[in-house]
PDB file of C-alpha atoms and ligand atoms in Angstrom:
ATOM      1  CA  MET L   1      87.240 120.629 -23.733  1.00 37.00           C
ATOM      2  CA  PHE L   2      85.084 123.610 -23.577  1.00 40.00           C
ATOM      3  CA  THR L   3      86.346 127.032 -25.419  1.00 41.00           C
ATOM      4  CA  LEU L   4      84.836 130.586 -24.193  1.00 43.00           C
ATOM      5  CA  ASP L   5      82.371 130.874 -26.841  1.00 46.00           C
ATOM      6  CA  PRO L   6      81.954 134.542 -28.142  1.00 47.00           C
ATOM      7  CA  ALA L   7      78.436 134.151 -29.602  1.00 52.00           C
ATOM      8  CA  LYS L   8      77.160 133.981 -26.040  1.00 55.00           C
ATOM      9  CA  PRO L   9      72.990 135.152 -26.560  1.00 66.00           C
ATOM     10  CA  LEU L  10      74.254 138.791 -24.425  1.00 60.00           C
ATOM     11  CA  SER L  11      72.702 140.380 -22.091  1.00 57.00           C
ATOM     12  CA  LEU L  12      70.959 143.769 -22.607  1.00 53.00           C
ATOM     13  CA  ALA L  13      71.080 144.490 -19.105  1.00 53.00           C
ATOM     14  CA  ASN L  14      74.961 144.078 -18.787  1.00 55.00           C
ATOM     15  CA  PRO L  15      76.267 144.321 -22.904  1.00 54.00           C
ATOM     16  CA  GLY L  16      79.424 141.742 -23.499  1.00 57.00           C
ATOM     17  CA  ARG L  17      78.097 139.345 -20.455  1.00 68.00           C
ATOM     18  CA  ALA L  18      76.154 135.558 -21.234  1.00 80.00           C
ATOM     19  CA  GLN L  19      72.882 135.714 -20.532  1.00 87.00           C
ATOM     20  CA  HIS L  20      73.217 133.405 -17.162  1.00 92.00           C
ATOM     21  CA  VAL L  21      70.734 130.339 -16.929  1.00 95.00           C
ATOM     22  CA  LEU L  22      69.660 129.156 -13.578  1.00 96.00           C
ATOM     23  CA  VAL L  23      68.796 125.730 -14.118  1.00 97.00           C
ATOM     24  CA  VAL L  24      67.449 123.993 -10.178  1.00 97.00           C
ATOM     25  CA  GLU L  25      66.705 120.131 -10.490  1.00 96.00           C
ATOM     26  CA  ASP L  26      67.416 117.359  -8.964  1.00 95.00           C
ATOM     27  CA  GLU L  27      68.072 114.638 -11.235  1.00 94.00           C
ATOM     28  CA  ASP L  28      71.289 114.177 -12.104  1.00 95.00           C
ATOM     29  CA  LEU L  29      70.352 113.275 -15.634  1.00 94.00           C
ATOM     30  CA  ILE L  30      68.250 116.145 -17.143  1.00 93.00           C
ATOM     31  CA  ARG L  31      70.502 118.461 -15.425  1.00 95.00           C
ATOM     32  CA  GLU L  32      73.006 117.726 -17.873  1.00 95.00           C
ATOM     33  CA  MET L  33      71.153 117.802 -20.678  1.00 93.00           C
ATOM     34  CA  LEU L  34      69.581 120.797 -19.723  1.00 95.00           C
ATOM     35  CA  THR L  35      73.842 122.764 -19.389  1.00 96.00           C
ATOM     36  CA  LEU L  36      75.016 120.998 -22.724  1.00 95.00           C
ATOM     37  CA  ALA L  37      71.974 122.463 -24.302  1.00 94.00           C
ATOM     38  CA  LEU L  38      72.027 125.659 -23.013  1.00 95.00           C
ATOM     39  CA  GLU L  39      75.775 125.780 -23.084  1.00 94.00           C
ATOM     40  CA  GLU L  40      75.378 124.481 -27.015  1.00 92.00           C
ATOM     41  CA  GLU L  41      73.090 127.650 -27.347  1.00 91.00           C
ATOM     42  CA  GLY L  42      76.327 129.849 -25.793  1.00 91.00           C
ATOM     43  CA  TYR L  43      74.042 130.114 -22.098  1.00 93.00           C
ATOM     44  CA  ALA L  44      76.072 130.961 -19.163  1.00 93.00           C
ATOM     45  CA  VAL L  45      74.626 127.554 -16.735  1.00 96.00           C
ATOM     46  CA  GLU L  46      75.185 127.563 -12.904  1.00 95.00           C
ATOM     47  CA  THR L  47      73.350 124.280 -11.499  1.00 96.00           C
ATOM     48  CA  VAL L  48      71.635 123.270  -8.501  1.00 96.00           C
ATOM     49  CA  ALA L  49      69.663 120.393  -7.538  1.00 96.00           C
ATOM     50  CA  ASP L  50      68.059 121.696  -4.512  1.00 95.00           C
ATOM     51  CA  GLY L  51      65.177 124.413  -3.730  1.00 94.00           C
ATOM     52  CA  ARG L  52      67.646 127.153  -0.586  1.00 93.00           C
ATOM     53  CA  SER L  53      70.778 126.096  -2.811  1.00 93.00           C
ATOM     54  CA  ALA L  54      68.238 128.507  -5.285  1.00 94.00           C
ATOM     55  CA  LEU L  55      67.219 130.439  -3.302  1.00 90.00           C
ATOM     56  CA  ASN L  56      70.318 131.758  -1.681  1.00 89.00           C
ATOM     57  CA  LEU L  57      71.773 131.789  -4.725  1.00 89.00           C
ATOM     58  CA  LEU L  58      69.039 133.888  -6.394  1.00 88.00           C
ATOM     59  CA  CYS L  59      69.062 136.771  -2.954  1.00 83.00           C
ATOM     60  CA  ASN L  60      72.242 136.698  -2.710  1.00 77.00           C
ATOM     61  CA  ALA L  61      72.982 137.836  -7.182  1.00 68.00           C
ATOM     62  CA  ASP L  62      74.419 140.592  -6.717  1.00 56.00           C
ATOM     63  CA  ALA L  63      74.608 142.341 -10.708  1.00 48.00           C
ATOM     64  CA  ASN L  64      77.994 143.846  -9.791  1.00 47.00           C
ATOM     65  CA  SER L  65      79.409 140.378  -9.179  1.00 54.00           C
ATOM     66  CA  GLY L  66      78.580 139.033 -12.443  1.00 51.00           C
ATOM     67  CA  ARG L  67      76.748 136.935 -10.811  1.00 63.00           C
ATOM     68  CA  SER L  68      72.919 137.858 -11.371  1.00 82.00           C
ATOM     69  CA  PHE L  69      70.498 135.757 -14.002  1.00 90.00           C
ATOM     70  CA  ASP L  70      68.980 135.838 -16.748  1.00 90.00           C
ATOM     71  CA  LEU L  71      66.413 132.903 -15.914  1.00 94.00           C
ATOM     72  CA  VAL L  72      65.597 130.231 -13.497  1.00 96.00           C
ATOM     73  CA  ILE L  73      64.367 126.813 -15.437  1.00 96.00           C
ATOM     74  CA  LEU L  74      63.199 125.615 -12.510  1.00 95.00           C
ATOM     75  CA  ASP L  75      62.255 122.234 -12.179  1.00 93.00           C
ATOM     76  CA  LEU L  76      59.139 121.852  -9.336  1.00 90.00           C
ATOM     77  CA  MET L  77      59.200 119.017  -7.420  1.00 88.00           C
ATOM     78  CA  LEU L  78      62.587 118.843  -5.747  1.00 90.00           C
ATOM     79  CA  PRO L  79      64.047 118.302  -2.140  1.00 89.00           C
ATOM     80  CA  GLN L  80      63.777 121.178   0.804  1.00 88.00           C
ATOM     81  CA  VAL L  81      62.196 124.421  -0.652  1.00 89.00           C
ATOM     82  CA  ASN L  82      59.335 122.604  -4.110  1.00 90.00           C
ATOM     83  CA  GLY L  83      59.281 124.574  -7.487  1.00 91.00           C
ATOM     84  CA  LEU L  84      56.016 126.313  -6.218  1.00 90.00           C
ATOM     85  CA  ASP L  85      56.898 127.673  -3.274  1.00 92.00           C
ATOM     86  CA  LEU L  86      60.094 128.881  -4.160  1.00 93.00           C
ATOM     87  CA  CYS L  87      58.404 130.147  -7.508  1.00 91.00           C
ATOM     88  CA  ARG L  88      56.551 131.713  -5.170  1.00 90.00           C
ATOM     89  CA  LEU L  89      58.770 132.861  -2.402  1.00 90.00           C
ATOM     90  CA  LEU L  90      60.361 135.110  -5.310  1.00 88.00           C
ATOM     91  CA  ARG L  91      56.932 137.078  -6.231  1.00 86.00           C
ATOM     92  CA  ARG L  92      57.061 137.777  -2.802  1.00 84.00           C
ATOM     93  CA  GLN L  93      60.049 139.167  -2.583  1.00 81.00           C
ATOM     94  CA  GLY L  94      59.704 140.976  -5.155  1.00 79.00           C
ATOM     95  CA  ASN L  95      62.124 139.627  -7.124  1.00 82.00           C
ATOM     96  CA  ALA L  96      60.554 139.207 -11.332  1.00 83.00           C
ATOM     97  CA  ILE L  97      63.746 137.312 -13.109  1.00 89.00           C
ATOM     98  CA  PRO L  98      62.079 134.803 -15.983  1.00 91.00           C
ATOM     99  CA  ILE L  99      60.687 131.123 -14.294  1.00 93.00           C
ATOM    100  CA  LEU L 100      60.852 128.631 -16.557  1.00 94.00           C
ATOM    101  CA  ILE L 101      58.872 125.428 -15.310  1.00 92.00           C
ATOM    102  CA  LEU L 102      59.641 122.252 -15.381  1.00 91.00           C
ATOM    103  CA  SER L 103      57.705 119.289 -14.191  1.00 84.00           C
ATOM    104  CA  ALA L 104      57.123 115.007 -14.662  1.00 77.00           C
ATOM    105  CA  ARG L 105      53.624 116.370 -14.247  1.00 66.00           C
ATOM    106  CA  GLY L 106      51.173 117.267 -17.220  1.00 63.00           C
ATOM    107  CA  SER L 107      48.120 118.499 -15.425  1.00 66.00           C
ATOM    108  CA  GLU L 108      45.982 121.769 -16.002  1.00 68.00           C
ATOM    109  CA  THR L 109      46.557 122.731 -13.106  1.00 70.00           C
ATOM    110  CA  ASP L 110      49.430 122.135 -12.237  1.00 71.00           C
ATOM    111  CA  ARG L 111      50.020 124.576 -14.966  1.00 70.00           C
ATOM    112  CA  VAL L 112      47.826 126.972 -13.880  1.00 73.00           C
ATOM    113  CA  LEU L 113      49.122 126.725 -10.269  1.00 76.00           C
ATOM    114  CA  GLY L 114      52.714 127.111 -12.322  1.00 75.00           C
ATOM    115  CA  LEU L 115      52.084 130.096 -14.179  1.00 77.00           C
ATOM    116  CA  GLU L 116      49.709 131.600 -10.854  1.00 78.00           C
ATOM    117  CA  VAL L 117      52.441 130.936  -7.989  1.00 81.00           C
ATOM    118  CA  GLY L 118      54.282 133.760 -10.970  1.00 83.00           C
ATOM    119  CA  ALA L 119      56.426 131.317 -13.834  1.00 88.00           C
ATOM    120  CA  ASP L 120      56.419 132.925 -17.122  1.00 88.00           C
ATOM    121  CA  ASP L 121      56.422 129.210 -18.010  1.00 88.00           C
ATOM    122  CA  TYR L 122      55.832 125.908 -17.772  1.00 87.00           C
ATOM    123  CA  LEU L 123      57.551 122.683 -19.737  1.00 88.00           C
ATOM    124  CA  THR L 124      56.191 118.932 -19.113  1.00 87.00           C
ATOM    125  CA  LYS L 125      59.063 116.478 -18.572  1.00 85.00           C
ATOM    126  CA  PRO L 126      59.344 114.211 -20.916  1.00 86.00           C
ATOM    127  CA  PHE L 127      60.843 117.267 -24.027  1.00 88.00           C
ATOM    128  CA  SER L 128      62.805 118.303 -25.938  1.00 90.00           C
ATOM    129  CA  THR L 129      65.702 119.735 -26.046  1.00 89.00           C
ATOM    130  CA  ARG L 130      64.918 121.826 -29.109  1.00 88.00           C
ATOM    131  CA  GLU L 131      61.762 122.612 -26.630  1.00 90.00           C
ATOM    132  CA  LEU L 132      62.977 123.533 -23.886  1.00 92.00           C
ATOM    133  CA  ILE L 133      66.373 126.096 -26.491  1.00 92.00           C
ATOM    134  CA  ALA L 134      62.486 127.398 -28.382  1.00 91.00           C
ATOM    135  CA  ARG L 135      60.970 128.134 -24.871  1.00 91.00           C
ATOM    136  CA  CYS L 136      63.712 129.639 -22.964  1.00 92.00           C
ATOM    137  CA  ARG L 137      64.373 132.494 -26.324  1.00 89.00           C
ATOM    138  CA  ALA L 138      60.095 132.861 -25.697  1.00 87.00           C
ATOM    139  CA  VAL L 139      60.542 134.249 -22.501  1.00 88.00           C
ATOM    140  CA  LEU L 140      63.788 136.061 -22.685  1.00 87.00           C
ATOM    141  CA  ARG L 141      62.558 138.315 -25.410  1.00 82.00           C
ATOM    142  CA  ARG L 142      59.287 138.820 -23.917  1.00 79.00           C
ATOM    143  CA  GLN L 143      61.059 140.201 -20.634  1.00 76.00           C
ATOM    144  CA  GLY L 144      63.033 142.218 -23.501  1.00 69.00           C
ATOM    145  CA  LEU L 145      66.238 140.034 -22.252  1.00 47.00           C
ATOM    146  CA  ASN L 146      66.776 138.632 -25.787  1.00 44.00           C
ATOM    147  CA  HIS L 147      69.374 138.751 -27.921  1.00 44.00           C
ATOM    148  CA  LEU L 148      71.405 142.500 -28.827  1.00 48.00           C
ATOM    149  CA  PRO L 149      69.360 142.256 -32.637  1.00 52.00           C
ATOM    150  CA  GLN L 150      71.631 141.324 -35.501  1.00 54.00           C
ATOM    151  CA  PRO L 151      72.830 144.299 -37.191  1.00 63.00           C
ATOM    152  CA  MET L 152      72.140 144.331 -41.239  1.00 81.00           C
ATOM    153  CA  VAL L 153      75.041 146.079 -41.780  1.00 86.00           C
ATOM    154  CA  LEU L 154      78.686 147.094 -39.988  1.00 89.00           C
ATOM    155  CA  GLN L 155      80.315 149.499 -40.906  1.00 90.00           C
ATOM    156  CA  HIS L 156      85.024 150.185 -39.268  1.00 92.00           C
ATOM    157  CA  ARG L 157      85.493 153.075 -40.919  1.00 92.00           C
ATOM    158  CA  ASP L 158      85.006 152.494 -44.848  1.00 93.00           C
ATOM    159  CA  ILE L 159      84.704 149.157 -44.431  1.00 95.00           C
ATOM    160  CA  VAL L 160      80.933 148.523 -45.157  1.00 94.00           C
ATOM    161  CA  LEU L 161      79.822 145.148 -44.748  1.00 94.00           C
ATOM    162  CA  TYR L 162      75.988 144.435 -45.295  1.00 90.00           C
ATOM    163  CA  VAL L 163      75.593 140.880 -43.649  1.00 85.00           C
ATOM    164  CA  GLN L 164      72.151 139.382 -45.397  1.00 80.00           C
ATOM    165  CA  GLU L 165      73.461 140.326 -48.457  1.00 83.00           C
ATOM    166  CA  CYS L 166      77.027 139.078 -48.172  1.00 88.00           C
ATOM    167  CA  ARG L 167      78.150 142.088 -49.927  1.00 93.00           C
ATOM    168  CA  VAL L 168      81.574 144.323 -49.479  1.00 95.00           C
ATOM    169  CA  VAL L 169      82.083 147.938 -50.193  1.00 95.00           C
ATOM    170  CA  VAL L 170      85.469 149.120 -49.405  1.00 96.00           C
ATOM    171  CA  ARG L 171      86.544 152.892 -49.894  1.00 94.00           C
ATOM    172  CA  GLN L 172      83.371 152.474 -52.025  1.00 92.00           C
ATOM    173  CA  GLN L 173      84.489 150.243 -54.138  1.00 94.00           C
ATOM    174  CA  GLU L 174      82.490 146.431 -54.108  1.00 95.00           C
ATOM    175  CA  VAL L 175      85.316 144.384 -53.381  1.00 96.00           C
ATOM    176  CA  ASN L 176      84.553 140.480 -54.423  1.00 95.00           C
ATOM    177  CA  LEU L 177      85.528 138.022 -50.648  1.00 95.00           C
ATOM    178  CA  SER L 178      85.988 133.532 -50.840  1.00 94.00           C
ATOM    179  CA  PRO L 179      82.737 132.145 -48.707  1.00 91.00           C
ATOM    180  CA  LYS L 180      85.027 132.230 -46.715  1.00 92.00           C
ATOM    181  CA  GLU L 181      87.189 135.402 -46.714  1.00 95.00           C
ATOM    182  CA  PHE L 182      83.602 137.366 -46.583  1.00 94.00           C
ATOM    183  CA  ARG L 183      83.188 135.474 -42.771  1.00 92.00           C
ATOM    184  CA  LEU L 184      86.498 135.676 -41.511  1.00 95.00           C
ATOM    185  CA  LEU L 185      85.506 140.213 -41.996  1.00 96.00           C
ATOM    186  CA  GLU L 186      82.246 139.395 -40.856  1.00 93.00           C
ATOM    187  CA  LEU L 187      83.191 137.650 -37.740  1.00 92.00           C
ATOM    188  CA  PHE L 188      85.893 140.330 -37.672  1.00 95.00           C
ATOM    189  CA  MET L 189      83.637 143.231 -37.464  1.00 93.00           C
ATOM    190  CA  THR L 190      81.478 141.870 -35.190  1.00 88.00           C
ATOM    191  CA  TYR L 191      83.735 141.496 -32.340  1.00 86.00           C
ATOM    192  CA  PRO L 192      86.253 144.744 -32.926  1.00 87.00           C
ATOM    193  CA  ARG L 193      89.265 144.643 -31.220  1.00 89.00           C
ATOM    194  CA  ARG L 194      88.305 141.211 -29.951  1.00 88.00           C
ATOM    195  CA  VAL L 195      92.034 138.945 -30.121  1.00 91.00           C
ATOM    196  CA  TRP L 196      91.465 135.375 -31.987  1.00 91.00           C
ATOM    197  CA  SER L 197      93.743 132.750 -32.006  1.00 92.00           C
ATOM    198  CA  ARG L 198      93.902 131.083 -35.283  1.00 92.00           C
ATOM    199  CA  GLU L 199      92.881 128.213 -33.353  1.00 87.00           C
ATOM    200  CA  ASN L 200      89.609 130.139 -32.815  1.00 86.00           C
ATOM    201  CA  LEU L 201      89.032 131.258 -35.519  1.00 91.00           C
ATOM    202  CA  LEU L 202      89.646 127.925 -37.148  1.00 88.00           C
ATOM    203  CA  ASP L 203      87.441 126.046 -35.224  1.00 82.00           C
ATOM    204  CA  ARG L 204      85.195 129.723 -36.029  1.00 84.00           C
ATOM    205  CA  ILE L 205      85.457 129.812 -40.309  1.00 88.00           C
ATOM    206  CA  TRP L 206      86.625 125.658 -41.589  1.00 87.00           C
ATOM    207  CA  GLY L 207      84.557 124.476 -38.860  1.00 79.00           C
ATOM    208  CA  ALA L 208      86.724 121.682 -35.967  1.00 70.00           C
ATOM    209  CA  ASP L 209      86.315 118.896 -39.179  1.00 72.00           C
ATOM    210  CA  PHE L 210      89.114 120.362 -40.838  1.00 78.00           C
ATOM    211  CA  ILE L 211      92.025 119.329 -41.425  1.00 79.00           C
ATOM    212  CA  GLY L 212      94.390 121.509 -42.196  1.00 77.00           C
ATOM    213  CA  ASP L 213      96.587 123.821 -39.734  1.00 84.00           C
ATOM    214  CA  SER L 214      96.928 127.769 -39.035  1.00 84.00           C
ATOM    215  CA  LYS L 215      98.638 128.627 -42.028  1.00 91.00           C
ATOM    216  CA  THR L 216      95.409 128.095 -43.871  1.00 92.00           C
ATOM    217  CA  VAL L 217      94.223 130.894 -41.668  1.00 94.00           C
ATOM    218  CA  ASP L 218      97.415 132.874 -42.505  1.00 95.00           C
ATOM    219  CA  VAL L 219      96.802 132.715 -46.159  1.00 95.00           C
ATOM    220  CA  HIS L 220      93.410 133.624 -45.866  1.00 96.00           C
ATOM    221  CA  ILE L 221      94.278 136.663 -43.588  1.00 97.00           C
ATOM    222  CA  ARG L 222      96.994 138.024 -46.272  1.00 96.00           C
ATOM    223  CA  TRP L 223      94.457 137.553 -49.216  1.00 96.00           C
ATOM    224  CA  LEU L 224      91.671 139.233 -46.939  1.00 97.00           C
ATOM    225  CA  ARG L 225      94.186 142.487 -45.932  1.00 97.00           C
ATOM    226  CA  GLU L 226      94.998 142.307 -50.139  1.00 97.00           C
ATOM    227  CA  LYS L 227      91.409 143.168 -50.178  1.00 96.00           C
ATOM    228  CA  LEU L 228      90.824 145.803 -47.693  1.00 97.00           C
ATOM    229  CA  GLU L 229      93.823 147.576 -46.521  1.00 96.00           C
ATOM    230  CA  ILE L 230      95.524 150.014 -48.185  1.00 95.00           C
ATOM    231  CA  ASP L 231      98.980 148.696 -47.213  1.00 96.00           C
ATOM    232  CA  PRO L 232      98.631 145.268 -47.021  1.00 95.00           C
ATOM    233  CA  SER L 233     102.474 145.429 -45.470  1.00 94.00           C
ATOM    234  CA  ARG L 234     101.179 147.826 -43.109  1.00 96.00           C
ATOM    235  CA  PRO L 235      97.834 146.982 -42.401  1.00 96.00           C
ATOM    236  CA  GLU L 236      95.270 149.189 -39.870  1.00 95.00           C
ATOM    237  CA  TYR L 237      92.022 147.189 -39.450  1.00 96.00           C
ATOM    238  CA  ILE L 238      93.709 143.140 -39.791  1.00 97.00           C
ATOM    239  CA  ILE L 239      95.882 143.823 -37.032  1.00 96.00           C
ATOM    240  CA  THR L 240      98.725 140.406 -35.700  1.00 96.00           C
ATOM    241  CA  VAL L 241      98.825 140.639 -32.602  1.00 93.00           C
ATOM    242  CA  ARG L 242     102.462 138.824 -31.918  1.00 92.00           C
ATOM    243  CA  GLY L 243     101.820 135.014 -29.297  1.00 91.00           C
ATOM    244  CA  PHE L 244      98.324 135.639 -29.853  1.00 91.00           C
ATOM    245  CA  GLY L 245      96.991 135.529 -33.466  1.00 93.00           C
ATOM    246  CA  TYR L 246      94.708 138.118 -35.229  1.00 96.00           C
ATOM    247  CA  ARG L 247      92.054 141.578 -34.624  1.00 95.00           C
ATOM    248  CA  PHE L 248      89.952 143.566 -36.397  1.00 95.00           C
ATOM    249  CA  GLY L 249      90.330 147.421 -35.844  1.00 90.00           C
TER     250      GLY L 249
HETATM  251 CA1   CA R 301      62.586 116.488  -9.792  1.00 73.22          CA
END
């Protein structure tokens, strides 16, 4: 089951939206493997199995429709329009979308040809998903579209959280949080006003393997409120959203 992951790598072009990857690959297994690996990293993935569909999709991509893409992963050997031609066509149309070429062929000629027609990088099959993700990130980083920089300090009103120092200061007073409380607060402060269900919070902070129930979340929220709120019985920071869960701010 897939749930909406709030930690998706965000697009700089359109903050608040996950980076959108188009996978163009005619081999079902590889397409599925790529989709899983990318989704696991938080990318939003769309797939097509031939060059013509890819071309249609990319030419009709419209930033306002939410269907624009940040990266294309492009197999070379494709039915209808092959990867090299597709790449060449896009560049000729002035489309500068980052393209990562995949190919079973690993010869220097193909690599050079791929880059010559305007691809940004080239990966030879077989490859590890780790390498794939690293290449995707590198291509996106070079395009200046990579993840928003991770802030070192999160601040909301008079609460300051120092991410790397695992330290929290409330109204100029250092407070001691347990690791779970700290991670809960960090998550809240990273996504202010986002509503989290107890199940979401359990998954994110305790992990999917955690055996226990959502009461655990309520207990930690109560402890956090005691440390953060001026009046824990009338919370101003961690707000209960009836029927849904909690939000911060
Ligand atoms: Ca192929």
